[in-house]
C-alpha positions as a printed Julia matrix, in Angstrom:
270×3 Matrix{Float64}:
   0.03  -0.02  -0.03
   1.51   3.35  -1.08
   1.63   6.11   1.42
   0.44   9.36   0.0
   3.21  12.03  -0.27
   3.56  14.34   2.68
   2.19  17.79   2.33
   4.56  20.6    3.49
   3.03  24.02   4.08
   5.57  26.75   4.65
   4.76  29.8    6.8
   6.0   32.25   4.12
   3.59  30.81   1.59
   0.9   33.12   2.94
  -2.36  33.18   5.02
  -4.36  30.89   2.56
  -1.64  28.27   1.95
  -2.77  25.81   4.83
  -6.36  25.85   3.58
  -5.48  25.47   0.02
  -3.28  22.42   0.86
  -6.2   20.85   2.72
  -8.55  21.58  -0.11
  -6.18  19.84  -2.51
  -6.28  16.9   -0.29
 -10.07  16.77  -0.57
 -11.18  18.84   2.51
 -13.29  21.43   0.7
 -14.84  23.05   3.77
 -12.13  23.97   6.22
 -13.37  25.67   9.38
 -11.34  27.91  11.73
 -12.14  28.57  15.31
 -10.9   31.25  17.7
 -11.84  33.22  20.71
 -11.48  36.68  22.26
 -11.51  37.77  25.99
  -9.48  34.97  27.65
  -7.18  37.44  29.39
  -9.9   40.03  30.3
 -11.02  40.13  33.9
 -14.48  41.61  32.98
 -17.05  40.92  30.19
 -17.92  37.8   28.31
 -15.79  35.25  26.59
 -16.63  35.1   22.91
 -15.75  32.31  20.44
 -16.35  32.2   16.68
 -15.9   29.71  13.81
 -15.97  30.46  10.11
 -15.67  28.69   6.74
 -14.39  30.67   3.85
 -15.15  29.87   0.18
 -12.66  28.2   -2.02
 -10.8   30.32  -4.45
 -10.59  33.97  -5.01
 -14.0   34.75  -3.34
 -12.59  33.5   -0.05
  -9.6   35.89  -0.16
 -10.42  38.92   1.88
  -8.34  42.05   1.47
  -6.55  43.04   4.8
  -7.62  39.78   6.6
  -5.15  39.17   9.45
  -4.94  38.31  13.16
  -7.48  40.64  14.66
  -5.0   41.98  17.25
  -2.89  43.29  14.4
  -5.66  45.39  12.84
  -6.86  48.81  13.76
 -10.42  49.19  14.93
 -11.58  50.69  11.6
  -9.82  47.82   9.67
 -11.41  45.12  11.91
 -14.86  46.56  11.29
 -14.22  46.52   7.57
 -12.88  42.99   7.55
 -15.78  41.8    9.88
 -18.16  42.98   7.21
 -16.39  41.19   4.45
 -16.15  37.94   6.45
 -20.02  38.13   7.21
 -20.7   38.89   3.52
 -18.38  36.12   2.01
 -18.27  33.24   4.47
 -19.95  30.07   3.55
 -20.91  29.8    7.23
 -20.05  31.4   10.54
 -21.27  31.37  14.11
 -20.56  33.33  17.31
 -20.96  32.09  20.84
 -21.05  34.39  23.79
 -20.41  33.04  27.37
 -21.1   35.61  30.13
 -18.7   36.3   32.97
 -20.92  34.3   35.55
 -20.46  31.21  33.39
 -16.75  31.65  33.27
 -16.73  31.84  37.04
 -18.96  28.91  37.5
 -17.45  26.45  34.88
 -13.78  27.7   34.63
 -12.14  29.54  31.77
 -10.64  26.63  29.78
 -13.85  24.55  30.14
 -15.87  27.47  28.86
 -13.42  28.18  26.03
 -13.53  24.65  24.68
 -17.28  24.4   25.05
 -17.8   27.73  23.19
 -15.65  26.69  20.27
 -17.34  23.35  20.02
 -20.73  25.07  19.94
 -19.68  27.54  17.3
 -18.29  24.72  15.15
 -21.32  22.72  15.65
 -23.66  25.7   14.74
 -22.11  26.24  11.3
 -24.76  25.87   8.64
 -22.17  24.23   6.38
 -20.67  21.09   8.03
 -16.82  21.32   8.16
 -14.69  18.65   6.83
 -11.52  19.82   8.65
 -11.08  22.05  11.63
  -8.2   24.49  12.38
  -7.92  25.94  15.77
  -5.69  28.6   17.28
  -3.1   27.3   19.82
  -4.71  24.2   21.28
  -6.94  21.34  20.03
 -10.57  21.07  20.6
 -11.58  17.58  21.4
 -15.08  15.95  20.91
 -15.34  17.03  17.19
 -16.44  14.42  14.64
 -14.05  15.71  11.96
 -10.29  15.76  11.78
  -8.56  18.85  13.07
  -5.26  20.48  13.75
  -4.23  22.99  16.46
  -2.03  25.59  14.77
   0.41  27.76  16.79
  -0.56  31.38  16.26
  -3.21  30.02  13.89
  -4.77  33.46  13.48
  -1.57  34.53  11.7
  -1.21  31.41   9.72
  -4.64  30.36   8.6
  -7.23  32.54   6.82
 -10.25  30.77   8.4
  -8.77  31.15  11.91
  -8.03  34.84  11.18
 -11.64  35.29  10.06
 -13.01  33.7   13.23
 -10.65  35.84  15.37
 -12.05  38.91  13.76
 -15.62  37.8   14.28
 -14.99  37.15  17.91
 -12.98  40.23  18.57
 -15.45  42.7   16.97
 -18.41  41.01  18.45
 -16.75  41.13  22.07
 -15.63  44.83  21.56
 -19.17  45.83  20.6
 -20.57  44.07  23.66
 -18.03  45.87  25.86
 -19.06  49.29  24.47
 -22.66  48.46  25.36
 -21.57  47.4   28.78
 -19.8   50.63  29.35
 -23.24  52.42  29.13
 -24.69  49.94  31.69
 -21.66  50.09  34.04
 -20.1   53.54  33.71
 -16.9   54.45  35.49
 -14.85  51.37  34.65
 -13.8   52.35  31.14
 -15.0   49.13  29.44
 -15.36  50.95  26.05
 -11.67  51.7   26.1
  -9.84  48.74  27.69
 -12.58  46.15  26.91
 -12.29  44.55  30.37
  -8.56  43.84  30.17
  -6.17  44.76  33.07
  -4.82  48.18  32.49
  -3.74  50.8   35.17
  -6.96  52.7   34.57
  -9.04  49.56  35.01
  -7.16  48.68  38.11
  -7.62  52.08  39.64
 -11.35  51.94  38.95
 -11.6   48.52  40.54
  -9.93  49.79  43.67
 -12.1   52.79  43.78
 -15.48  51.46  42.9
 -15.2   47.74  43.56
 -16.26  45.06  41.05
 -19.53  45.1   39.14
 -21.78  42.2   37.9
 -19.67  41.95  34.67
 -16.35  41.22  36.39
 -14.89  37.73  36.73
 -14.55  36.96  40.3
 -12.45  33.84  39.65
  -9.68  36.21  38.64
  -7.36  36.93  41.39
  -7.31  40.74  40.85
 -11.1   40.95  41.09
 -11.22  38.53  43.99
  -8.73  40.69  45.93
 -10.57  43.96  45.57
 -13.82  42.21  46.42
 -12.46  40.84  49.7
 -13.0   37.19  48.49
  -9.48  36.3   47.56
  -9.4   33.55  50.22
 -12.26  31.65  48.68
 -11.85  29.06  46.07
 -12.19  30.53  42.57
 -15.66  29.14  41.75
 -17.2   30.31  45.03
 -15.87  33.78  44.81
 -18.72  35.31  42.9
 -21.3   36.61  45.36
 -24.9   35.78  44.83
 -27.23  38.73  44.41
 -27.11  42.18  42.75
 -29.1   43.43  39.79
 -26.9   43.73  36.62
 -27.03  47.58  37.03
 -25.77  47.58  40.53
 -22.47  46.74  42.39
 -22.06  42.97  43.14
 -22.18  43.62  46.8
 -25.88  44.32  46.49
 -27.99  41.54  45.03
 -28.03  39.99  41.6
 -28.7   36.53  40.18
 -26.66  35.83  37.09
 -28.27  34.16  34.18
 -25.22  32.17  33.27
 -26.42  30.84  29.97
 -24.55  30.29  26.84
 -25.89  32.21  23.84
 -25.32  31.54  20.22
 -25.47  34.43  17.52
 -25.91  32.76  14.2
 -25.61  34.89  11.09
 -25.31  38.04  13.07
 -26.0   41.02  11.01
 -23.4   43.73  10.96
 -24.13  46.77  13.07
 -22.9   50.38  12.5
 -19.24  50.67  13.61
 -18.88  51.57  17.22
 -15.96  53.51  18.72
 -13.77  50.73  20.07
 -10.42  50.78  21.79
  -7.55  48.32  21.71
  -6.68  45.53  24.17
  -3.0   46.38  23.61
  -1.86  45.33  27.1
  -3.31  41.79  27.31
  -3.65  40.75  23.52
  -0.55  42.25  22.15
  -2.28  44.35  19.55
  -0.93  47.63  18.01
  -2.44  51.16  17.8
């Protein structure tokens, strides 16, 4: 029995080389999955999956790792991905769910749901950084996949823009923390606001910096989030988190919102 020749994909061959190589091997529908918000101590975790068309239609001008794009470029590329993708899905997991189940568990579950929600069934899956088990198709974890594979870069843009828009909305509900600027990541301004105001319902109490200012740093991570508080009030009052996982399928693009950069935690550039 003859072994098929090994396929070598060189990084310098470009963002579309890996998908093209897989498509030549018979995997026509290659899906990419990525997330945004792992390093943030406030706001939701967002995961996305996308399948781009074969050939020229799947080539999106300016597509790159979302962290390397300016806010305006991300919005433009987001619209192009939405318009051109064969299928895409976005999953939003709220902060309370991250606290209850743990970050890594939520991250894997969100990517599985995003991939399972694609209207076109993927034949191969590429993920950024680490593998996602429990899929019924072959897959590959790609180091810095959002800079190597176009479908992963597309998913990263979908996740990042969706999360940035949500954080801008949360800034209106929880003023004073600067969510519209730092998007819930740890910056000097965010740290100062946490110390001054205490955490709100959108903070992740399983994160040490939030637990410390809340006075619950001695409790196990999953028991740190206080029960109570309405979403528009500080956590020390009373609120019961919903804690459900939401899926936004075929989300329609909204007008661009003024978004900031997660430069500190996600390594972006201004």
